[in-house]
Structure formats: structure tokens, C-alpha cells
XYZ file of C-alpha atoms in Angstrom:
570
model
C 4.291 4.127 -83.763
C 2.350 1.598 -83.620
C 3.868 -0.722 -81.155
C 4.610 2.716 -79.345
C 1.400 3.311 -79.054
C 0.167 -0.155 -77.880
C 3.190 0.296 -75.105
C 1.607 3.586 -73.681
C -1.835 1.503 -73.454
C -0.394 -1.163 -71.454
C 1.775 1.498 -69.335
C -1.421 2.835 -68.792
C -3.472 -0.116 -67.465
C -0.632 -1.191 -65.289
C -0.995 2.290 -64.085
C -4.468 2.098 -63.344
C -4.193 -1.821 -62.193
C -1.514 -0.267 -59.513
C -3.519 3.118 -58.716
C -6.762 0.396 -57.774
C -5.043 -1.798 -55.611
C -3.534 0.970 -53.463
C -6.814 2.446 -52.837
C -8.221 -0.887 -52.152
C -4.728 -1.035 -49.466
C -6.104 2.668 -48.216
C -9.686 1.641 -47.464
C -8.371 -1.679 -46.011
C -6.245 0.336 -43.866
C -8.471 2.769 -42.921
C -11.358 0.111 -42.065
C -8.872 -1.347 -39.851
C -8.078 1.840 -38.344
C -11.463 2.522 -37.755
C -11.892 -0.842 -36.321
C -9.196 -0.881 -33.820
C -10.405 2.654 -32.940
C -13.804 1.440 -32.432
C -12.446 -1.188 -30.051
C -10.336 1.490 -27.946
C -13.058 3.781 -27.768
C -15.915 0.603 -26.678
C -12.586 -0.767 -23.562
C -12.624 2.603 -22.863
C -16.195 3.218 -22.700
C -16.739 -0.076 -20.156
C -13.724 1.390 -17.886
C -15.717 4.452 -17.480
C -18.724 2.811 -16.546
C -16.715 0.125 -14.757
C -14.969 3.165 -12.532
C -18.493 5.448 -12.164
C -19.967 1.579 -11.259
C -17.102 1.564 -8.740
C -17.312 5.148 -7.165
C -21.271 4.522 -7.163
C -20.791 1.376 -5.050
C -18.458 2.992 -2.558
C -19.900 6.328 -1.653
C -23.682 4.828 -1.657
C -21.981 1.493 0.267
C -24.531 0.470 3.411
C -21.606 -2.917 4.539
C -20.348 -1.474 8.275
C -17.298 -3.812 7.353
C -14.503 -0.845 7.105
C -11.894 -3.218 5.039
C -15.411 -4.355 2.255
C -15.755 -0.337 2.137
C -11.666 0.204 2.005
C -11.353 -1.974 -0.829
C -14.124 -0.528 -3.260
C -12.832 3.184 -2.253
C -9.059 2.022 -3.322
C -10.738 0.647 -6.623
C -12.849 3.818 -6.759
C -10.179 6.573 -6.235
C -6.527 5.203 -6.241
C -4.259 7.367 -9.268
C -2.184 5.525 -12.147
C 1.425 5.297 -9.388
C 3.138 3.309 -12.270
C 3.011 6.463 -14.612
C 4.115 8.383 -11.863
C 6.939 6.201 -10.779
C 8.191 5.181 -14.508
C 8.385 8.810 -14.763
C 10.882 9.008 -11.589
C 13.281 5.813 -12.546
C 13.740 7.443 -16.135
C 14.932 10.566 -15.385
C 17.663 9.830 -12.369
C 19.404 8.505 -15.165
C 20.202 4.458 -14.601
C 20.325 1.822 -16.435
C 18.574 -1.059 -14.477
C 19.855 -4.549 -15.458
C 16.658 -6.227 -14.317
C 12.982 -4.815 -13.125
C 10.908 -6.331 -10.318
C 7.377 -5.527 -8.792
C 7.097 -4.904 -5.336
C 3.756 -5.133 -2.955
C 2.891 -3.387 -0.190
C 0.509 -2.634 2.493
C -0.212 -0.547 5.346
C -2.515 -2.071 8.659
C -3.164 0.373 11.511
C -4.138 -1.659 14.219
C -6.413 0.004 17.276
C -7.858 -0.107 20.935
C -10.361 -2.538 20.102
C -9.964 -6.550 21.820
C -11.901 -7.964 18.940
C -12.023 -7.603 15.335
C -9.552 -6.980 11.886
C -7.226 -4.316 12.648
C -7.684 -4.923 17.120
C -5.275 -6.264 19.659
C -5.598 -9.685 18.483
C -5.325 -9.223 14.862
C -2.108 -7.546 16.494
C -0.552 -10.280 18.873
C -0.779 -12.446 15.921
C 1.133 -10.278 13.788
C 3.699 -9.772 16.097
C 3.626 -13.915 16.752
C 4.306 -13.866 13.025
C 6.859 -11.566 12.624
C 9.097 -12.696 15.866
C 8.724 -16.555 14.298
C 7.566 -17.022 18.561
C 4.952 -19.486 16.972
C 2.774 -20.845 13.620
C -0.591 -20.730 13.307
C -1.468 -24.180 12.807
C 0.054 -24.191 9.629
C 3.497 -23.790 7.741
C 4.530 -19.627 7.545
C 7.876 -20.275 7.558
C 10.564 -22.936 7.299
C 12.857 -22.794 10.651
C 15.934 -24.083 8.911
C 15.805 -21.095 7.033
C 15.333 -18.200 9.689
C 18.563 -17.521 10.584
C 18.939 -15.789 7.373
C 16.616 -12.941 9.240
C 17.440 -9.889 10.629
C 15.562 -7.908 12.845
C 15.581 -4.296 14.824
C 14.466 -3.910 18.152
C 15.402 -0.858 21.288
C 17.620 0.710 18.584
C 19.814 -2.190 17.359
C 19.925 -4.702 14.688
C 19.980 -8.635 15.647
C 20.762 -11.850 13.796
C 17.673 -14.207 14.321
C 20.045 -16.166 16.985
C 20.623 -12.582 18.988
C 16.877 -11.823 18.995
C 15.601 -15.213 19.863
C 17.270 -14.934 23.391
C 16.036 -11.779 24.371
C 12.520 -11.908 22.250
C 9.980 -11.861 25.408
C 11.784 -8.825 26.250
C 11.745 -7.258 22.560
C 7.923 -8.021 22.268
C 7.549 -6.758 26.051
C 6.120 -3.008 24.405
C 3.347 -5.384 23.407
C 2.101 -5.620 27.209
C 2.004 -1.907 27.388
C 0.108 -1.290 24.068
C -2.905 -3.871 25.661
C -2.630 -2.135 29.832
C -3.077 1.564 27.928
C -5.821 -0.028 25.929
C -7.553 -1.737 28.834
C -7.294 0.986 31.424
C -9.843 0.230 33.994
C -10.276 3.773 34.780
C -10.658 4.410 30.604
C -13.315 1.728 30.566
C -15.211 2.991 33.329
C -15.386 6.452 31.851
C -16.372 4.849 28.588
C -19.431 3.167 29.735
C -20.982 6.390 31.230
C -20.052 8.701 28.555
C -21.569 5.838 26.537
C -24.595 5.249 29.018
C -25.419 9.305 29.162
C -25.088 9.447 25.278
C -27.946 6.798 25.576
C -30.035 8.686 28.015
C -29.419 12.189 27.027
C -30.764 10.937 22.830
C -33.356 8.659 24.474
C -35.028 11.664 26.868
C -34.726 13.855 23.741
C -36.663 11.857 21.535
C -39.221 12.199 24.932
C -39.036 15.515 24.726
C -40.637 16.060 21.055
C -43.578 14.520 22.498
C -44.582 16.278 25.065
C -47.087 17.800 23.229
C -49.772 15.357 21.649
C -49.343 15.235 17.921
C -53.095 16.465 17.396
C -52.046 19.542 19.193
C -52.290 22.267 16.811
C -48.426 24.099 18.149
C -46.678 21.078 17.859
C -45.111 21.349 14.872
C -43.469 24.557 15.807
C -42.990 22.970 18.880
C -40.732 20.122 17.478
C -39.042 22.778 15.624
C -37.880 24.782 18.877
C -37.440 22.008 20.511
C -34.651 20.007 17.819
C -32.281 22.972 18.100
C -31.000 22.317 21.467
C -29.448 19.320 19.306
C -28.492 21.019 16.874
C -24.199 20.656 16.334
C -23.093 24.238 17.318
C -25.821 24.250 20.105
C -24.907 20.467 21.401
C -22.280 21.717 23.654
C -24.124 25.105 25.237
C -24.707 24.821 28.556
C -28.628 25.347 29.496
C -27.823 26.104 32.955
C -26.144 29.060 32.856
C -28.835 32.497 32.738
C -27.803 33.574 29.204
C -29.987 30.241 28.587
C -32.068 29.098 31.452
C -34.779 32.220 31.011
C -35.390 30.429 27.567
C -35.750 26.743 29.267
C -38.300 28.628 31.856
C -40.169 30.162 29.682
C -40.389 26.999 27.471
C -42.029 24.837 29.985
C -43.941 27.527 31.347
C -45.321 27.199 27.832
C -45.631 23.781 28.283
C -47.736 23.987 31.989
C -50.448 26.749 29.857
C -51.038 23.843 27.706
C -51.500 21.462 29.645
C -53.792 23.443 31.843
C -55.885 23.839 28.667
C -55.666 20.261 27.731
C -57.495 19.471 31.263
C -54.423 17.539 32.134
C -54.399 16.183 36.132
C -51.419 18.047 38.286
C -49.955 14.752 38.592
C -49.732 13.828 35.135
C -48.079 17.868 34.303
C -45.832 17.062 36.987
C -44.392 13.816 35.230
C -44.458 15.833 31.975
C -42.306 18.147 32.909
C -40.057 15.324 35.015
C -38.995 14.353 31.012
C -37.830 17.983 31.076
C -35.650 17.546 33.771
C -34.098 14.666 33.461
C -33.241 15.327 29.807
C -31.323 18.301 31.201
C -29.833 16.234 33.819
C -28.404 13.560 31.586
C -27.319 16.698 28.881
C -25.419 18.105 31.492
C -23.749 14.944 33.034
C -23.387 13.922 29.041
C -21.476 17.411 28.313
C -19.183 16.801 31.778
C -18.140 13.455 30.898
C -17.291 14.634 27.253
C -15.048 17.420 28.408
C -13.321 14.916 30.849
C -12.356 12.445 27.810
C -9.621 14.315 27.456
C -7.824 13.258 30.707
C -8.443 9.420 29.939
C -5.417 7.463 28.314
C -7.191 6.452 24.929
C -8.967 9.133 23.874
C -10.833 7.095 21.445
C -10.702 3.217 20.675
C -10.675 3.580 17.020
C -7.511 5.663 16.967
C -4.362 3.620 15.947
C -2.259 2.384 18.536
C 0.419 -0.025 15.851
C 0.718 0.826 12.519
C 2.527 -1.774 10.784
C 4.322 -1.614 7.110
C 4.796 -4.672 4.935
C 7.096 -4.854 2.022
C 7.460 -7.874 0.153
C 9.266 -8.774 -3.410
C 7.720 -11.833 -4.737
C 9.295 -15.049 -5.238
C 9.066 -14.935 -8.833
C 11.514 -12.574 -9.156
C 14.017 -15.519 -7.607
C 17.476 -14.671 -5.535
C 18.572 -11.397 -4.736
C 21.575 -12.661 -2.805
C 22.728 -9.175 -4.087
C 21.653 -7.088 -2.011
C 22.153 -7.162 2.210
C 19.234 -8.042 4.334
C 20.120 -5.762 7.002
C 21.158 -3.123 4.037
C 17.379 -3.070 3.385
C 16.098 -3.529 6.090
C 17.998 -0.265 7.348
C 16.219 1.404 4.232
C 13.163 0.571 5.616
C 13.567 1.890 9.012
C 15.130 5.121 7.700
C 12.032 6.393 6.012
C 9.901 6.320 8.744
C 12.258 7.690 11.217
C 13.434 10.339 9.282
C 9.634 10.950 8.224
C 7.606 10.673 11.098
C 9.041 13.134 14.038
C 8.324 11.156 17.714
C 7.237 7.879 16.246
C 9.268 5.140 17.480
C 9.824 1.810 15.737
C 8.826 -0.687 18.438
C 10.208 -3.430 15.811
C 10.925 -4.151 12.290
C 12.244 -7.720 10.591
C 13.517 -8.601 7.368
C 12.281 -12.431 6.745
C 14.159 -14.773 4.459
C 12.657 -17.754 5.366
C 9.679 -18.464 3.327
C 11.069 -19.937 0.141
C 11.008 -23.425 -0.924
C 14.290 -24.739 0.185
C 18.134 -23.779 1.084
C 18.999 -24.254 -2.377
C 17.331 -21.263 -3.554
C 16.601 -18.348 -1.943
C 13.460 -15.961 -2.877
C 11.342 -14.133 -1.458
C 12.112 -11.437 1.129
C 9.452 -9.498 3.526
C 10.051 -6.582 5.571
C 7.275 -5.784 8.490
C 7.972 -2.575 10.415
C 5.763 -1.622 13.883
C 5.713 2.259 14.462
C 4.309 3.651 17.956
C 2.668 6.855 16.567
C 3.745 9.887 18.236
C 1.698 10.410 21.427
C 0.830 13.817 21.181
C -0.192 13.594 17.553
C -2.876 11.011 16.145
C -1.176 8.657 13.425
C -3.656 9.391 10.874
C -3.038 12.920 11.410
C 0.191 12.820 10.999
C 0.608 10.717 7.878
C -1.752 12.886 6.420
C 0.456 15.689 6.939
C 3.146 14.031 5.459
C 1.248 12.953 2.204
C 0.579 16.773 2.136
C 4.020 17.778 2.662
C 4.798 15.546 -0.178
C 2.403 16.973 -2.378
C 3.170 20.392 -2.028
C 6.912 19.322 -2.479
C 7.065 16.417 -5.309
C 3.303 15.859 -6.877
C 1.096 19.477 -6.669
C -0.298 18.947 -10.197
C -0.851 14.754 -9.768
C -1.913 14.788 -6.095
C -4.018 18.889 -6.723
C -6.754 17.430 -3.878
C -4.151 17.355 -0.895
C -2.349 20.987 -1.340
C -5.269 23.134 1.061
C -6.273 19.954 3.692
C -6.273 20.203 7.393
C -5.105 16.880 8.326
C -7.054 17.658 11.561
C -10.188 17.259 10.791
C -12.280 14.567 9.629
C -11.862 13.857 5.448
C -13.553 11.989 2.645
C -12.362 8.630 1.213
C -10.606 10.169 -1.704
C -8.738 11.978 0.143
C -7.781 9.094 2.645
C -6.683 7.177 -0.614
C -4.446 9.881 -2.179
C -2.359 10.513 1.442
C -1.993 6.309 1.501
C -0.631 6.631 -2.394
C 1.508 9.391 -1.374
C 2.952 7.274 1.553
C 3.685 4.233 -0.434
C 4.832 5.991 -3.256
C 7.758 8.057 -1.257
C 8.151 4.502 0.973
C 9.187 2.945 -2.462
C 11.084 5.761 -3.872
C 13.125 5.950 -1.002
C 14.078 2.358 -1.462
C 15.013 2.400 -4.905
C 17.155 5.425 -4.052
C 18.694 3.601 -0.967
C 18.999 0.019 -2.166
C 17.688 -0.659 -5.555
C 19.419 1.705 -7.352
C 23.234 0.550 -5.987
C 22.282 -2.408 -7.690
C 20.896 -1.829 -11.053
C 17.522 -3.112 -9.742
C 14.864 -0.679 -10.827
C 11.139 -1.106 -9.197
C 7.846 -1.014 -11.477
C 4.579 -0.410 -10.394
C 1.814 -2.646 -11.670
C 0.099 -1.071 -14.934
C -3.894 -1.343 -14.589
C -4.254 -4.283 -16.930
C -1.337 -6.012 -15.530
C -3.066 -5.546 -12.260
C -6.104 -8.033 -13.984
C -4.215 -10.440 -14.522
C -4.869 -13.958 -13.369
C -0.883 -14.605 -11.818
C -1.103 -11.384 -10.235
C -4.531 -11.271 -8.803
C -3.580 -15.432 -7.014
C -0.303 -14.151 -6.371
C -1.945 -11.412 -3.328
C -4.620 -13.787 -2.815
C -2.088 -16.040 -1.719
C 0.060 -14.166 1.066
C -1.529 -15.189 4.157
C -1.635 -19.126 3.230
C 0.469 -21.638 4.354
C 3.889 -22.399 2.343
C 2.991 -25.161 1.244
C -0.262 -23.396 -0.637
C 1.671 -20.527 -2.162
C 1.812 -22.107 -5.470
C 1.424 -19.231 -7.509
C 4.414 -16.840 -7.155
C 6.976 -19.565 -6.695
C 5.737 -21.467 -9.758
C 5.925 -18.092 -11.649
C 9.320 -17.748 -10.178
C 9.698 -21.523 -11.638
C 8.825 -20.855 -14.561
C 10.667 -17.649 -15.418
C 13.666 -19.087 -14.385
C 12.920 -22.594 -17.117
C 12.046 -19.654 -19.235
C 15.834 -18.051 -18.959
C 17.408 -20.909 -18.620
C 15.868 -22.404 -21.578
C 16.626 -19.376 -23.457
C 20.463 -19.491 -22.043
C 20.572 -22.812 -23.809
C 19.462 -22.179 -27.017
C 21.852 -19.186 -27.516
C 25.061 -21.305 -25.998
C 23.590 -23.764 -28.808
C 23.918 -21.599 -31.990
C 27.327 -20.312 -30.225
C 28.659 -23.951 -29.837
C 27.229 -24.292 -33.720
C 28.793 -21.690 -34.571
C 32.330 -22.751 -33.323
C 31.678 -25.759 -34.806
C 31.564 -24.666 -37.968
C 34.458 -22.565 -37.591
C 36.576 -24.822 -36.794
C 35.056 -27.500 -39.347
C 35.695 -24.917 -41.873
C 39.504 -24.057 -40.588
C 40.174 -28.008 -40.657
C 39.309 -28.169 -44.322
C 41.211 -25.631 -45.244
C 44.244 -26.695 -43.201
C 43.385 -30.429 -45.388
C 43.367 -28.208 -48.507
C 47.095 -26.901 -48.121
C 48.399 -30.342 -47.308
C 46.747 -31.797 -50.279
C 48.794 -28.860 -51.902
C 51.899 -29.127 -50.713
C 51.924 -33.435 -51.274
C 51.229 -32.051 -55.066
C 54.027 -29.488 -55.451
C 56.116 -29.749 -52.650
C 57.995 -26.141 -52.616
C 59.709 -23.818 -49.984
C 56.745 -21.481 -51.758
C 53.551 -24.588 -50.861
C 55.235 -25.032 -47.522
C 54.456 -21.488 -46.458
C 50.892 -21.303 -47.395
C 50.877 -24.389 -45.935
C 52.525 -23.686 -42.384
C 49.846 -20.183 -42.305
C 46.986 -22.517 -42.426
C 48.487 -25.082 -40.125
C 48.711 -22.663 -37.168
C 45.390 -23.969 -35.511
C 47.203 -27.391 -35.167
C 47.448 -27.693 -31.643
C 43.922 -26.829 -31.102
C 42.864 -30.114 -32.563
C 42.046 -33.344 -30.352
C 45.588 -34.699 -29.454
C 44.833 -37.389 -31.477
C 44.059 -36.275 -34.383
C 46.971 -33.759 -34.366
C 49.382 -36.671 -33.904
C 47.845 -38.921 -36.922
C 48.404 -35.926 -39.177
C 52.086 -35.081 -38.222
C 52.787 -38.626 -38.945
C 51.210 -38.891 -41.967
C 53.425 -35.652 -43.253
C 56.702 -36.555 -41.404
C 55.551 -40.017 -43.583
C 55.097 -38.302 -47.111
C 58.641 -35.964 -46.524
C 60.553 -39.319 -45.907
C 59.183 -41.426 -48.720
C 59.237 -38.983 -50.934
C 63.121 -37.767 -50.215
C 61.605 -34.108 -49.895
C 64.046 -31.062 -49.658
C 64.725 -29.366 -46.270
C 63.531 -25.910 -47.648
C 60.547 -27.542 -48.665
C 59.459 -29.663 -45.438
C 56.620 -28.219 -42.819
C 56.716 -31.178 -40.317
C 60.076 -29.029 -38.166
C 58.180 -26.028 -38.761
C 54.835 -26.176 -37.627
C 53.634 -24.786 -34.027
C 57.384 -22.772 -34.698
C 57.049 -19.015 -35.100
């Protein structure tokens, strides 16, 4: 009983000790979970503050540079396309052999002669895309240009065929320049700007026709200001309905001038300001109405849109994908979705690698001339709205009720650009990459901040010899892949060597047993182990056979117990 009591007490002590250990583990786990949760909440808070800061910067930006504001807006309002695209790929039931990231960008060139999206910028991009002239640095390798494919005048061309008639295929740029620099348009624009300036200047003078000390000055300014309200800007003040009000206003001013004791000449000069305002207003209105007859109604409107699609060098070779196949997919997307728009030129470049031996990186450029009857911005906004209604009503609800012909806020324009990007890359995924077991994926938010991705995007416009990051990533990935292959092959070779050694050991043991007890039974067992003798090196095999034959001759082995005459036979 005493031993049982002591044993019970010991069990109770062990139990209590176990309970305490469990409590400690739970406490540690709870503390760690709380710390992890705190870190997560802090990261989320920092991200929210960053997003808020970016949105505030975008809304309050005083920058006159459209590109700077565009970058801010993209950061502030973009949605997580990675999640949307990943879901699309998961639902198609395809198991991808490899996954890659790609880059997509869009440039809309206007009718201006200077600036980052001007005709000069368009000319530079065309010169590069048509491989016409290098811009003081190594943009491509001439000995690789034969790999390029082009699309112009509705046909696909090799590099050699394209170069023969390159000037003809680029002649559309001369037409664009001619339209943009139309002399009558230019004259009209100058006249419109002049009378807009005159109208504004005389309107400011109009509000000063009564001195600031006049008791009715504030009321007078309030009434005069109504002339330039948005809803009244286009009113014809010469019509009967409005001319009477203008006459009353002039009569009121005349009475006030008489009360102020102004001379006749001074009164006439004051009223002449009113007459000049009315004259400039009328001329400005007429020019605005005739603007519809201009070839280019707005110099900021898009004359050519360039779409760029790039596969970074880091993903290695893509020889399994046909270059014409890729370019056809790029061209077909815009031909199928933008009625009336014309593909002026498309090019697929495969000549920006580091050597002929390793063909990496593909770049596609598509130059689109918008439908003449509809501005490009309206076309792609309408396209984005259609796609949002058809496929992404939950992800892009803000696009469902917009009016494409009206001016829209930055967050709507960013969403439209993202829809265009999403649908274009989804089209390439379906038409090209699915057929080769390759999946495209968008960078996650955390990956966008990684050094290698940031540098890779920055280096896009640098000379070839300076674009180190993407190629370094590619070579590093290739090196890692080869290292893994070598390690795997080494493991397999070791396994084969070990298996061979084991079989050789069993073979020699079987021969030893046969030599100790030569009989029909031991001979059969030994022959079973000697089945792989032909896999041995020729020298080893010959030496082994000679030893067996020598043993049989010296010991006068019975024919039933011999093995030399039966080795290698079924």
C-alpha cells in the first residue's frame, strides 16, 4: 500500500508538472500570436497611412507635369490586379509548367511638337521600333535583328522585308505631322487664344467700371460676373432677349458717371470698355463654334497610341513560342476591340539579348491610329466600361455608370487603364501562353517594392550594356536552376553507383560460395547473381570470367556444376 501511495503521489507530481509545461507552451504561443498580430496590424496601419498620403498628394499636387501626376494617381488609385488575374488562371483548369511576370505600358502621343508625349517623342519611338537609327547608344544588336517580326499595311513581314520598304511603312507619321501642323488650324488656334485672352482681360476691366468706393460696387460686380458663368458663356448678348438687359446696364452706368461728375470724354472711354468686351466676346464665341471645322480640334488629343508588352530577360529563353504567333495575338486584340482604329505599325523585337547563344527577352510595340470620329480616350473608356459590366462589375463598380464623353476624375481613368491592361494580358494568356503551358502572373504588392523589380523597370530605357539587373536575374536564375539539376544528377549518380556496388558485392559473394561448394544448386544461385555481368566494364568482366574458367579447370568441376559455359545465356 505504501508503494502504491508513493507511486500515486509521483504520478500526481508528473501530471502537475506536465500541466505547468502545457500552460507555459500555451502562454508562449499566445504571446507570439499577439506579437504577430501586433506586427500585422502595424504593417496594415503603415500601408493605410502610405495610401492615404499618396492619395492626398495626388489630389493636392500642384505639379504641372502630367507624367508626375500620372505616377501619383497610379499609386493612389490602382487596384490589386494580381488577385483578379490569379483567379482567372486558376479557373481555366490548366497546370502551368512555369510562371512568368511581364510588363505592359501605354503611351498616348498628342499633336504638340515638344514634350514627353509629343510628335518628337513619337518619332523617337518609331525610329527605335523600326530599327531605323540608334539614339547615341546600343539599343539593340544588329546581328540579332533578323529575328524580328513586323506588321504594317495589313501584312506580317520579316526584318529583311520590312527594311526594304521601311520609309513607305513609316509614311503615316508624315501624314500625322501634316495634320497636326495644319496652317489653317494653326491660324485658328492662335486667333482663338488671342480673343480668349482679350475677352478675359476686358471682363476684368468691366468689373472696375464703378470705383471700389461706390455704394453699389459689390452688387454691380455680382451682376456683371453672371455674364461669365458656365451656363451663360455661350449666350449671344446681341439677341433681343439679352440686348435689352445690356442696354439697361449701360444706361445705369451712364447715370452713375453723371452723378460722379465725370466728363463726357471720360464717360465715353468707360463705356468703350463695355463695347470692347462685347465685341471680343462675340468674336471668341464665333471662333469656338468654328472649331468643329478644324482638322485637329484639340492639340492634347491622342494622335497615335503606343502599347508596349515586354517579357523580361530574367525568365530565360522562349524559343517554344513563335514570334509571329505572339505579334498576331497583340495585333488581334486591338483590331477586335477597337472598331475603326487602325494598326499603323507593330513590331516584335528579339534582338536586345546579350548574345546569339541565349535568346532572351521579347518586346512588342503596337502603334494605333484612333477612330477618326471618336477620340481615343473615349474609345478606351467605353471599352473599359463594357468589360467591367461583362466581367468585373464587383471589382470595378465605379465604371458601370460613367459617361465616356465627359471629363472624368483620376481614379476612374486609372481604373480604365487597369481594365485595358487586364484584358490585353488575359488575351495573350489565352491565345498564346496557355498553349505552351506558361502562366502569366502580376506582381503582388510586396513584390513591387523589391529592389530587383524596381531596378529592372528603371533600366528599360537604358542602353543594352547598362541593363544589368534583368539579365543578372536571368543568369542567376539559370545558375540556380543548373545547380539544382547538377545536385539532382549527383544524387541519382550516387544512387546508381551504390546499387552497382551492392550488386557487384553480391555477385562476388555468390562466386565465393560456389567455389567453396561447387554443385548444381550453388551454380544456379550464382548464375542468378551474375545476370548483370554484361553491365560491368569489359576489363573487369574478362578478368572475372578468366578466374571462373581457371577455377573450373584446376578443380576438374563437373559439367552440371560449371557456370562459365552458362553465363549470359537464358
